[in-house]
Structures are given as C-alpha cells and as structure tokens.
Tab-separated table of C-alpha atoms in Angstrom:
chain	number	residue	atom	x	y	z
L	49	MET	CA	100.246	90.527	106.757
L	50	GLU	CA	96.720	91.537	107.130
L	51	LYS	CA	94.277	89.519	109.098
L	52	ARG	CA	91.549	88.146	107.018
L	53	ASN	CA	87.964	88.358	108.042
L	54	GLY	CA	86.661	85.236	106.244
L	55	LEU	CA	84.872	86.901	103.645
L	56	ARG	CA	85.818	87.250	99.805
L	57	VAL	CA	84.660	89.685	97.274
L	58	ILE	CA	84.221	89.259	93.521
L	59	LEU	CA	85.201	92.172	91.437
L	60	PHE	CA	84.435	92.442	87.635
L	61	PRO	CA	85.889	95.238	85.764
L	62	LEU	CA	85.163	96.730	82.559
L	63	PRO	CA	87.891	95.946	80.059
L	64	LEU	CA	89.123	99.484	79.755
L	65	GLN	CA	92.095	101.132	81.397
L	66	GLY	CA	90.095	103.531	82.925
L	67	CYS	CA	87.842	101.230	84.769
L	68	ILE	CA	90.705	98.494	85.619
L	69	ASN	CA	92.502	100.875	87.400
L	70	PRO	CA	89.750	102.002	90.009
L	71	MET	CA	88.533	98.349	90.495
L	72	LEU	CA	91.984	96.780	91.340
L	73	GLN	CA	92.642	100.198	93.609
L	74	LEU	CA	89.159	99.230	95.048
L	75	ALA	CA	90.404	95.618	95.550
L	76	ASN	CA	93.315	96.956	97.646
L	77	ILE	CA	91.355	98.824	99.980
L	78	LEU	CA	89.153	95.918	100.694
L	79	HIS	CA	92.019	93.333	100.871
L	80	SER	CA	93.728	95.881	103.565
L	81	ARG	CA	90.238	95.772	105.407
L	82	GLY	CA	90.454	91.992	105.465
L	83	PHE	CA	88.651	90.716	102.483
L	84	SER	CA	90.084	88.167	100.301
L	85	ILE	CA	89.866	89.142	96.568
L	86	THR	CA	88.831	87.312	93.061
L	87	VAL	CA	88.799	89.142	89.879
L	88	ILE	CA	86.990	87.967	87.105
L	89	HIS	CA	87.689	89.369	83.884
L	90	THR	CA	87.896	89.011	80.138
L	91	ARG	CA	90.557	87.982	77.536
L	92	PHE	CA	90.387	91.473	76.017
L	93	ASN	CA	92.335	94.108	77.779
L	94	ALA	CA	93.233	91.466	80.772
L	95	PRO	CA	94.538	92.964	83.904
L	96	LYS	CA	98.173	91.803	84.890
L	97	ALA	CA	97.700	89.010	87.407
L	98	SER	CA	101.368	89.171	88.329
L	99	SER	CA	101.016	92.989	89.391
L	100	HIS	CA	98.691	91.727	92.323
L	101	PRO	CA	100.021	88.339	93.626
L	102	LEU	CA	97.392	88.356	96.809
L	103	PHE	CA	94.457	88.362	94.465
L	104	THR	CA	92.780	85.460	92.572
L	105	PHE	CA	92.271	86.231	88.913
L	106	LEU	CA	89.953	84.106	86.469
L	107	GLN	CA	89.827	84.607	82.888
L	108	ILE	CA	86.227	84.282	81.083
L	109	SER	CA	85.455	83.944	77.543
L	110	ASP	CA	84.660	87.220	75.727
L	111	GLY	CA	83.507	86.354	72.557
L	112	LEU	CA	86.276	88.085	70.562
L	113	SER	CA	88.619	86.565	67.945
L	114	GLU	CA	92.405	86.625	68.351
L	115	SER	CA	92.681	89.139	65.777
L	116	GLN	CA	90.089	91.415	67.281
L	117	ILE	CA	91.898	91.171	70.730
L	118	ASN	CA	95.387	91.419	69.539
L	119	ASP	CA	94.987	94.236	66.974
L	120	ALA	CA	91.785	96.293	68.126
L	121	PRO	CA	91.973	100.035	67.312
L	122	THR	CA	91.101	102.200	70.370
L	123	SER	CA	88.944	104.029	67.881
L	124	ASN	CA	86.840	100.588	67.976
L	125	VAL	CA	86.553	100.099	71.755
L	126	MET	CA	82.948	101.009	72.388
L	127	SER	CA	81.451	98.443	69.707
L	128	LEU	CA	83.950	96.091	71.203
L	129	LEU	CA	82.110	96.615	74.648
L	130	ALA	CA	78.871	96.261	73.153
L	131	GLN	CA	79.806	92.903	71.586
L	132	ILE	CA	81.610	91.784	74.830
L	133	ASN	CA	78.285	92.585	76.697
L	134	CYS	CA	76.552	90.313	74.587
L	135	SER	CA	78.920	87.483	74.527
L	136	THR	CA	79.851	87.353	78.117
L	137	GLU	CA	76.829	86.639	80.204
L	138	SER	CA	77.029	82.648	80.051
L	139	PRO	CA	80.499	82.451	80.674
L	140	PHE	CA	80.050	84.976	83.612
L	141	ARG	CA	77.273	83.067	84.932
L	142	ASP	CA	78.834	79.868	84.537
L	143	CYS	CA	82.062	81.357	86.612
L	144	LEU	CA	80.072	82.817	89.328
L	145	ARG	CA	78.070	79.946	89.929
L	146	LYS	CA	81.092	77.458	90.212
L	147	LEU	CA	82.475	80.092	92.761
L	148	LEU	CA	79.418	80.087	95.203
L	149	VAL	CA	79.444	76.182	95.232
L	150	GLU	CA	83.192	76.253	96.064
L	151	SER	CA	82.527	78.966	98.741
L	152	GLN	CA	80.360	76.833	100.802
L	153	GLU	CA	83.615	74.679	101.750
L	154	SER	CA	85.861	77.566	102.507
L	155	GLU	CA	85.351	81.375	102.578
L	156	LYS	CA	81.914	83.028	102.263
L	157	ILE	CA	81.461	85.131	99.257
L	158	SER	CA	79.753	88.635	100.468
L	159	CYS	CA	79.004	90.506	97.499
L	160	LEU	CA	79.789	90.941	93.700
L	161	ILE	CA	81.403	94.593	92.493
L	162	ASP	CA	81.234	95.065	89.121
L	163	ASP	CA	81.236	98.281	86.864
L	164	CYS	CA	77.941	99.904	85.894
L	165	GLY	CA	78.845	99.327	82.315
L	166	TRP	CA	78.187	95.689	82.498
L	167	LEU	CA	74.522	95.403	81.524
L	168	PHE	CA	73.651	91.918	82.598
L	169	THR	CA	75.325	91.370	86.006
L	170	GLN	CA	72.331	92.429	88.020
L	171	SER	CA	70.131	89.987	86.400
L	172	VAL	CA	72.834	87.028	86.967
L	173	SER	CA	73.385	88.301	90.471
L	174	GLU	CA	69.677	88.144	91.454
L	175	SER	CA	69.381	84.829	89.742
L	176	LEU	CA	72.018	83.580	92.340
L	177	ASN	CA	70.932	85.237	95.224
L	178	LEU	CA	74.082	87.223	95.633
L	179	PRO	CA	73.935	91.060	96.668
L	180	ARG	CA	75.794	93.430	93.793
L	181	LEU	CA	77.325	96.513	94.527
L	182	VAL	CA	77.916	98.819	91.412
L	183	LEU	CA	81.109	100.668	90.737
L	184	CYS	CA	80.875	104.138	89.011
L	185	THR	CA	84.150	104.893	87.864
L	186	PHE	CA	82.893	108.210	86.735
L	187	LYS	CA	81.493	111.541	88.562
L	188	ALA	CA	78.447	111.088	90.455
L	189	THR	CA	76.993	113.892	88.691
L	190	PHE	CA	77.256	112.287	85.319
L	191	LEU	CA	75.623	109.372	86.589
L	192	ASN	CA	72.532	111.295	88.061
L	193	ALA	CA	71.957	112.239	84.366
L	194	TYR	CA	71.743	109.058	82.706
L	195	PRO	CA	67.759	109.228	83.232
L	196	ILE	CA	67.515	112.419	81.339
L	197	LEU	CA	70.432	112.324	78.725
L	198	PRO	CA	68.244	110.580	75.953
L	199	LEU	CA	65.971	113.793	76.262
L	200	LEU	CA	68.899	116.241	76.423
L	201	ARG	CA	70.500	114.727	73.286
L	202	THR	CA	66.864	115.025	71.305
L	203	LYS	CA	66.247	118.614	72.378
L	204	TYR	CA	69.730	119.920	71.679
L	205	LEU	CA	70.472	117.777	68.919
L	206	HIS	CA	70.659	121.055	66.650
L	207	VAL	CA	72.086	124.222	68.741
L	208	SER	CA	72.599	127.560	66.500
L	209	ALA	CA	75.836	129.499	67.195
L	210	SER	CA	74.017	131.981	69.119
L	211	GLU	CA	72.923	129.492	71.751
L	212	ALA	CA	76.276	127.201	71.759
L	213	GLU	CA	77.277	129.132	75.000
L	214	ASP	CA	74.031	128.687	76.819
L	215	PRO	CA	73.501	126.731	80.108
L	216	VAL	CA	71.745	123.470	79.984
L	217	LEU	CA	69.278	124.408	82.901
L	218	GLU	CA	68.738	120.576	83.316
L	219	PHE	CA	72.195	119.539	83.542
L	220	PRO	CA	74.495	122.357	84.976
L	221	PRO	CA	77.594	123.283	84.450
L	222	LEU	CA	77.065	122.110	80.770
L	223	GLN	CA	76.713	124.286	77.847
L	224	LYS	CA	74.396	123.475	75.011
L	225	ARG	CA	77.204	123.036	72.764
L	226	ASP	CA	78.443	120.227	75.235
L	227	ILE	CA	75.645	117.801	74.674
L	228	SER	CA	76.198	116.721	71.183
L	229	ARG	CA	80.139	116.112	72.040
L	230	ILE	CA	78.854	114.072	75.092
L	231	PHE	CA	77.333	111.335	72.704
L	232	GLY	CA	79.739	111.956	69.687
L	233	LYS	CA	79.021	109.577	66.760
L	234	GLU	CA	77.002	107.157	69.024
L	235	GLY	CA	73.566	109.123	69.084
L	236	GLU	CA	70.704	107.019	69.694
L	237	LYS	CA	72.915	103.962	70.174
L	238	LEU	CA	73.504	104.889	73.693
L	239	ASP	CA	69.936	105.768	74.889
L	240	PRO	CA	68.996	101.989	75.588
L	241	VAL	CA	72.301	101.433	77.681
L	242	LEU	CA	71.674	104.341	79.641
L	243	ARG	CA	68.403	103.008	80.390
L	244	ILE	CA	69.460	99.675	81.366
L	245	VAL	CA	72.249	101.224	83.840
L	246	VAL	CA	69.652	103.209	85.420
L	247	GLU	CA	67.089	100.069	85.814
L	248	THR	CA	69.878	97.647	86.976
L	249	THR	CA	71.583	100.235	89.454
L	250	ILE	CA	68.261	100.590	91.245
L	251	ARG	CA	68.109	96.918	91.452
L	252	SER	CA	71.315	96.922	93.328
L	253	SER	CA	72.488	96.556	96.629
L	254	GLY	CA	74.525	99.785	96.650
L	255	LEU	CA	76.783	102.433	94.660
L	256	ILE	CA	80.255	102.970	95.202
L	257	PHE	CA	81.686	106.178	93.905
L	258	MET	CA	85.402	106.939	93.715
L	259	SER	CA	84.237	110.605	94.744
L	260	CYS	CA	83.819	112.614	98.088
L	261	GLU	CA	81.565	115.123	99.510
L	262	GLU	CA	84.206	118.007	99.104
L	263	LEU	CA	83.873	117.253	95.429
L	264	GLU	CA	80.203	116.834	94.951
L	265	LYS	CA	78.008	116.785	97.980
L	266	ASP	CA	75.055	117.748	96.147
L	267	SER	CA	75.131	115.029	93.688
L	268	LEU	CA	75.953	112.544	96.174
L	269	THR	CA	72.586	113.310	97.801
L	270	LEU	CA	70.768	113.233	94.865
L	271	ALA	CA	72.161	109.987	93.633
L	272	LYS	CA	70.621	108.439	96.721
L	273	GLU	CA	67.330	109.754	96.030
L	274	ILE	CA	67.560	108.757	92.252
L	275	TYR	CA	68.757	105.296	92.418
L	276	LYS	CA	67.608	104.614	96.295
L	277	VAL	CA	70.193	102.379	97.356
L	278	PRO	CA	72.997	102.949	99.740
L	279	ILE	CA	75.981	105.364	98.417
L	280	PHE	CA	79.505	104.920	99.293
L	281	ALA	CA	81.597	107.799	98.338
L	282	ILE	CA	85.078	106.751	99.633
L	283	GLY	CA	87.343	109.217	97.887
L	284	PRO	CA	89.804	108.932	95.111
L	285	PHE	CA	90.974	105.406	95.385
L	286	HIS	CA	94.743	105.813	94.480
L	287	SER	CA	95.030	108.113	97.321
L	288	TYR	CA	94.863	105.108	99.802
L	289	PHE	CA	97.463	103.248	97.743
L	290	SER	CA	99.546	105.716	95.638
L	291	ALA	CA	101.455	102.898	93.687
L	292	SER	CA	98.373	100.779	92.954
L	293	SER	CA	98.440	101.407	89.137
L	294	SER	CA	97.511	98.463	86.845
L	295	SER	CA	98.519	99.955	83.388
L	296	LEU	CA	97.462	97.779	80.189
L	297	PHE	CA	100.443	99.597	78.434
L	298	LYS	CA	104.158	99.227	78.877
L	299	GLN	CA	105.314	102.553	81.014
L	300	ASP	CA	108.200	104.501	79.596
L	301	GLU	CA	110.054	104.861	83.203
L	302	THR	CA	113.201	106.911	81.482
L	303	CYS	CA	110.404	109.827	81.867
L	304	ILE	CA	111.266	110.167	85.489
L	305	PRO	CA	115.076	110.767	85.219
L	306	TRP	CA	114.487	113.369	82.495
L	307	LEU	CA	112.003	115.138	84.780
L	308	ASP	CA	114.483	115.058	87.457
L	309	ASN	CA	116.935	117.352	85.335
L	310	GLN	CA	114.017	119.932	84.896
L	311	GLU	CA	113.484	122.938	87.037
L	312	ASP	CA	110.362	122.856	89.694
L	313	LYS	CA	106.817	123.107	88.163
L	314	SER	CA	108.361	124.061	84.622
L	315	VAL	CA	106.988	121.108	82.780
L	316	ILE	CA	103.643	120.742	81.030
L	317	TYR	CA	102.366	117.226	81.253
L	318	VAL	CA	100.188	116.053	78.183
L	319	SER	CA	98.238	112.925	78.105
L	320	LEU	CA	94.807	112.419	76.218
L	321	GLY	CA	94.216	109.065	78.075
L	322	SER	CA	93.766	105.351	77.065
L	323	VAL	CA	90.834	105.914	74.536
L	324	VAL	CA	90.665	109.204	73.106
L	325	ASN	CA	91.770	109.711	69.148
L	326	ILE	CA	92.146	112.862	67.494
L	327	THR	CA	93.038	113.702	63.641
L	328	GLU	CA	96.406	114.411	62.200
L	329	THR	CA	95.730	117.934	61.836
L	330	GLU	CA	94.923	118.041	65.759
L	331	PHE	CA	97.850	116.290	66.446
L	332	LEU	CA	99.987	118.702	64.749
L	333	ASP	CA	98.402	121.519	66.058
L	334	ILE	CA	99.454	120.265	69.786
L	335	ALA	CA	102.933	119.541	68.398
L	336	CYS	CA	103.268	123.146	67.150
L	337	GLY	CA	101.436	124.845	70.406
L	338	LEU	CA	103.809	122.920	72.433
L	339	SER	CA	106.970	123.674	70.575
L	340	ASN	CA	105.701	127.497	70.198
L	341	SER	CA	105.122	127.805	74.042
L	342	LYS	CA	108.782	127.386	74.663
L	343	HIS	CA	108.189	125.363	77.790
L	344	PRO	CA	109.464	121.933	78.641
L	345	PHE	CA	107.092	119.070	78.266
L	346	LEU	CA	106.271	115.684	78.667
L	347	TRP	CA	103.918	114.402	75.969
L	348	VAL	CA	102.352	110.870	75.880
L	349	VAL	CA	101.379	109.878	72.472
L	350	ARG	CA	99.960	106.655	72.657
L	351	PRO	CA	100.197	104.365	69.744
L	352	GLY	CA	97.017	104.541	67.818
L	353	LEU	CA	95.897	107.934	69.476
L	354	VAL	CA	96.140	109.529	66.021
L	355	LEU	CA	93.723	108.375	63.616
L	356	GLY	CA	95.225	106.771	60.648
L	357	ALA	CA	98.833	106.451	62.326
L	358	LYS	CA	100.674	104.053	64.132
L	359	TRP	CA	102.479	106.573	66.155
L	360	ILE	CA	104.324	109.958	65.524
L	361	GLU	CA	104.913	109.458	61.989
L	362	PRO	CA	102.778	112.667	60.980
L	363	LEU	CA	105.642	114.682	62.774
L	364	SER	CA	107.924	116.095	60.064
L	365	GLU	CA	111.823	116.121	60.694
L	366	GLY	CA	111.910	119.981	61.263
L	367	ILE	CA	108.787	119.673	64.020
L	368	MET	CA	110.752	116.797	65.554
L	369	ARG	CA	114.103	118.761	66.048
L	370	SER	CA	111.922	121.591	67.545
L	371	LEU	CA	110.009	119.393	69.766
L	372	GLU	CA	113.204	117.563	71.089
L	373	GLU	CA	114.796	120.810	72.025
L	374	LYS	CA	112.436	121.334	75.134
L	375	GLY	CA	110.332	118.074	75.153
L	376	LYS	CA	110.024	114.326	75.701
L	377	ILE	CA	107.633	112.039	73.760
L	378	VAL	CA	107.048	108.751	75.263
L	379	LYS	CA	104.274	106.052	74.356
L	380	TRP	CA	103.093	105.797	78.077
L	381	ALA	CA	104.031	107.117	81.246
L	382	PRO	CA	103.307	106.465	85.042
L	383	GLN	CA	101.102	108.940	85.553
L	384	GLN	CA	100.575	109.160	89.060
L	385	GLU	CA	104.163	109.268	89.595
L	386	VAL	CA	104.489	111.911	86.943
L	387	LEU	CA	101.829	114.067	88.316
L	388	ALA	CA	103.466	113.824	91.712
L	389	HIS	CA	106.991	114.785	90.566
L	390	ARG	CA	108.174	118.298	91.561
L	391	ALA	CA	108.796	119.527	87.924
L	392	ILE	CA	105.250	119.158	86.752
L	393	GLY	CA	103.634	122.632	86.555
L	394	GLY	CA	100.694	121.935	84.642
L	395	PHE	CA	98.527	118.791	83.144
L	396	LEU	CA	97.075	119.264	79.417
L	397	THR	CA	94.429	116.396	79.650
L	398	HIS	CA	91.242	114.854	78.317
L	399	ASN	CA	89.707	115.084	81.411
L	400	GLY	CA	89.029	111.199	82.285
L	401	TRP	CA	87.730	111.281	86.214
L	402	ASN	CA	90.737	109.324	86.714
L	403	SER	CA	93.268	111.683	85.200
L	404	THR	CA	91.181	115.127	87.071
L	405	LEU	CA	91.105	113.177	90.349
L	406	GLU	CA	94.837	112.467	90.199
L	407	SER	CA	95.793	116.061	89.220
L	408	ILE	CA	93.608	117.395	91.813
L	409	CYS	CA	95.130	115.075	94.520
L	410	GLU	CA	98.861	116.296	93.327
L	411	GLY	CA	97.816	120.105	92.722
L	412	VAL	CA	98.648	120.196	89.321
L	413	PRO	CA	96.160	122.702	87.395
L	414	MET	CA	94.920	121.557	84.233
L	415	ILE	CA	94.371	122.636	80.348
L	416	CYS	CA	91.196	120.986	79.523
L	417	LEU	CA	90.606	119.264	76.121
L	418	PRO	CA	87.930	116.747	76.648
L	419	GLY	CA	86.980	114.319	73.816
L	420	GLY	CA	83.466	113.011	74.774
L	421	LEU	CA	80.879	111.588	77.340
L	422	ASP	CA	81.663	112.332	80.884
L	423	GLN	CA	84.938	114.191	79.970
L	424	MET	CA	82.752	117.005	79.088
L	425	LEU	CA	81.313	117.257	82.452
L	426	ASN	CA	84.768	116.751	84.323
L	427	SER	CA	86.174	119.720	82.356
L	428	ARG	CA	83.489	122.186	82.941
L	429	PHE	CA	83.759	121.304	86.681
L	430	VAL	CA	87.591	121.947	86.646
L	431	SER	CA	87.147	125.362	84.592
L	432	ASP	CA	83.868	126.883	85.671
L	433	ILE	CA	83.080	125.534	89.011
L	434	TRP	CA	86.471	124.642	91.028
L	435	ARG	CA	88.144	126.968	88.836
L	436	VAL	CA	91.269	125.070	88.730
L	437	GLY	CA	91.997	124.961	85.152
L	438	ILE	CA	91.646	126.513	81.521
L	439	HIS	CA	89.087	125.351	79.088
L	440	SER	CA	89.848	124.875	75.540
L	441	GLU	CA	86.206	125.028	74.443
L	442	GLY	CA	86.776	122.027	71.924
L	443	ARG	CA	89.424	124.224	69.911
L	444	ILE	CA	92.858	122.094	69.331
L	445	GLU	CA	94.661	124.816	67.714
L	446	LYS	CA	98.218	125.697	67.908
L	447	ASN	CA	97.644	129.179	68.865
L	448	GLU	CA	95.033	128.215	71.392
L	449	ILE	CA	97.608	125.342	72.923
L	450	GLU	CA	100.287	128.022	73.192
L	451	LYS	CA	98.062	130.479	74.815
L	452	ALA	CA	96.806	128.261	77.170
L	453	VAL	CA	100.422	126.896	78.274
L	454	LYS	CA	101.562	130.221	78.783
L	455	MET	CA	98.744	131.418	80.606
L	456	LEU	CA	98.799	128.324	82.936
L	457	MET	CA	102.543	128.341	83.388
L	458	VAL	CA	103.683	131.882	83.664
L	459	GLU	CA	100.698	134.385	83.813
L	460	SER	CA	98.989	135.878	86.805
L	461	GLU	CA	96.019	133.699	86.008
L	462	GLY	CA	98.016	130.876	86.433
L	463	GLU	CA	98.914	131.430	89.897
L	464	LYS	CA	95.522	132.536	90.703
L	465	ILE	CA	94.429	129.014	89.365
L	466	ARG	CA	97.070	127.350	91.641
L	467	GLU	CA	95.919	129.071	94.809
L	468	ARG	CA	92.500	127.853	94.455
L	469	LEU	CA	93.734	124.398	93.530
L	470	LYS	CA	95.886	124.076	96.684
L	471	PHE	CA	92.657	124.783	98.748
L	472	LEU	CA	90.636	121.921	96.946
L	473	LYS	CA	93.740	119.536	97.079
L	474	ASP	CA	93.635	119.915	100.777
L	475	GLU	CA	89.896	119.640	101.226
L	476	VAL	CA	90.163	116.327	99.283
L	477	ALA	CA	93.246	115.200	101.380
L	478	ARG	CA	90.998	115.566	104.477
L	479	SER	CA	88.409	113.479	103.234
L	480	VAL	CA	90.441	110.660	102.316
L	481	LYS	CA	92.131	110.918	105.873
L	482	HIS	CA	88.542	111.195	107.486
L	483	GLY	CA	87.991	107.910	105.611
L	484	ASP	CA	90.643	105.991	106.789
C-alpha cells in the first residue's frame, strides 16, 4: 500500500463520461503519489464508487428531478448541464465547507481540482481560501481559443461554398466551415459560458491538461501566457493506469473473445462516444458503408445514439443479416481494452479528446467523424497536422464510409498513416515515461 503524505485532494468532475474518466484517472495518479482522495459528485451520472474503494465519494444535490436523472436523453445533456450549474453551487459550497472543518482534525486539504466546465467553483474556493486547480479535459489548443471563439462565431456565421475550405487564420488548423459546427445549435448561448471559463481560469491556481509537449508544445506555452497560471501537462492520464476506466455504461465484455477470433489489424472499431447523436439516415449510411467495405467491424451503438430510436430498430432484417456476416454490434465496449487488442486495425471515431488520445497511444489510425465543439479541432489535427487519420469532412454517407475504411485498412495511404502514427505513439509514450 502506498505511503500517505497527510494531504487530501478534493475532486469535482463534470457529470459527463468524457469528464469523469479523466478526473478519476487523475485521482489514481495523485493517490499513487500519496494523496488521499475525496470525490464530490452530482446525482446525475454519478460515478461508481464501488470501482474505486480507496477513494471517498460524496454526493450532492443537483436540482434535477428523478425523471430527469433516469430518463435524460443524451441529446439534452448540454441543457441539463446548464441547469446543474445553476442549482449546484449552494450544495457544493456546504459540502466543501464541511470538509474543510473536518480536515482541521485530520488530513489537511491541499486543494480543489474541478472541471473547467463548472462556472461557480472559483468563487466558492476563493470564499473558503482553498486553492483551485482547473482540469481541462480537452486539447489546450481549444481552451486557448475560448477568448476569441465568440468573435469567430459571428465572423464566420455565414460562409459561402467557395470559402468553406479556407483556413481560419486566427485558429489554425480549422477551416471556415468548421466554426459553425463547433457551436452547433447552441450559438450565442455558449458565449457567456466561454467568457466565465476564461475569467475563472485566470483567477485559479493552475491548469492541468491531459496532454504533453509532443502533442501541443506551442499551445501549452500559449496557455501560460493567456491564463497566467502554472501549467501542468502530465500526458494522457490513462497511460499511467491502463485499466482505470470509470464507465457510466454497462460494458459488453463479449466483444473481447469475438476480437480474439479475428486476424491481426483486420477489424475497424466504430464508436461515436457518449454524447454525440446522429440521424437515422446517417446511422443507416454507416451501416451500409461498413457492410459494403467487407471488413470485420466492432460497432458501438449506444442506446439513444440515433435520434428518434431507442437502439438499432432502424436496421432492416436484410441490413442486419449483412452486418452479422462480418461484424458485431454492442451497446458499449471497454474501449481501452478494445483499442489495445491486436485485431483492431482502425478506429472510426467522433474524435473526443479521450478517444483521440487512446487511439494515438495504441497506434490505431482514425477515420474522423467529429460531432462538434473541440472534436472539430481534434479531427483537424489528426488528419492535417499529425496526418494519422482520414477526415470525413462532415459527410456521413455510405460511399464515403466504405471508401475511408478501405483506404485505411488495405490501401497504401493507410500504410503511410500507420508509419506516421507509430512515430507519434513512441513520442507520446516517451513523454509519459519521463513524467514518472
């Protein structure tokens, strides 16, 4: 058992799968360095305390009704988060104040670490004289753009077809057509959120990124200039504890023995994450594209992924028969284990930062189907800067899916991508090793 250092860290993750995983991975890293861990969390998307018996978990009220918590569609997550941000400040303050009083008789609380998506925690920590460190669960490059994103949204609100592929000089390597997809339907609603995040981060005691200089050296330097706080880029968190996933969904473990029966690097893994939604037409196009590619595939279809459907009901019997010949469909998969499997040869992904990092660390080339927000930036880096994947350019069409799978899995361009990715993988691995 690791020796304790007499200090406790309070962690407060944003209640999204892509935010909870990094926070608890960071908790594992800190615990291995001797810190005791307390995790404050909401009822909505509560992490599984039983998976982390060495940590203390404290649940606070989030202002949501039972029906909102139990039946919340993933298409409504952003509005739920906005509601939670408005109703959680008082319960959080009371919980934190109580912990500080109790700590006077036991371990000293060294700091609060919370997600940059919480808009009230800086004020609370200041009122209680507790240092607050901000965890950014996406690329530093994207956080650096927060001060100018509202201006870019207005400037590139209407882009002509002839301008669509022009570079955004203020925010490389994005193209002008990417800006509207970053914001999606939220538009002006995100502007005040971005402003508050910038203001509160500047007032914090430091920024933690799950990134490294090998991936974004210039951006990390710029982040220090913009936010004027210490920067801690400690690499992909999951690399320290490879089995430290904290899935909110039940993982279908049957996909591992299925992969065991496939040839090396023959399977395309398909997963669009825990929040992205697609239309029924896009869903059917992915299905037909995978079937027509004639390559084995493991496809994660999260319940609620397809707008207007509970699961895979839009698939006809004929399509299902063709899919079953080559592939396997599951509701959720142990992604880190899947990407590390010898049978996986490619990853069709939404390019969330967690998924992008995991794919790089396992040397799995990507087909990029970004949904919005930072996924647009991640996918541009994958395809245009690191050149370790193929960009769909927003086209979820069966012919494009089939073409991309074949290019990645069997054509010479796929081999070139793998060679570049092997180099990038080794660079990132060295950064984590140096950080031990």
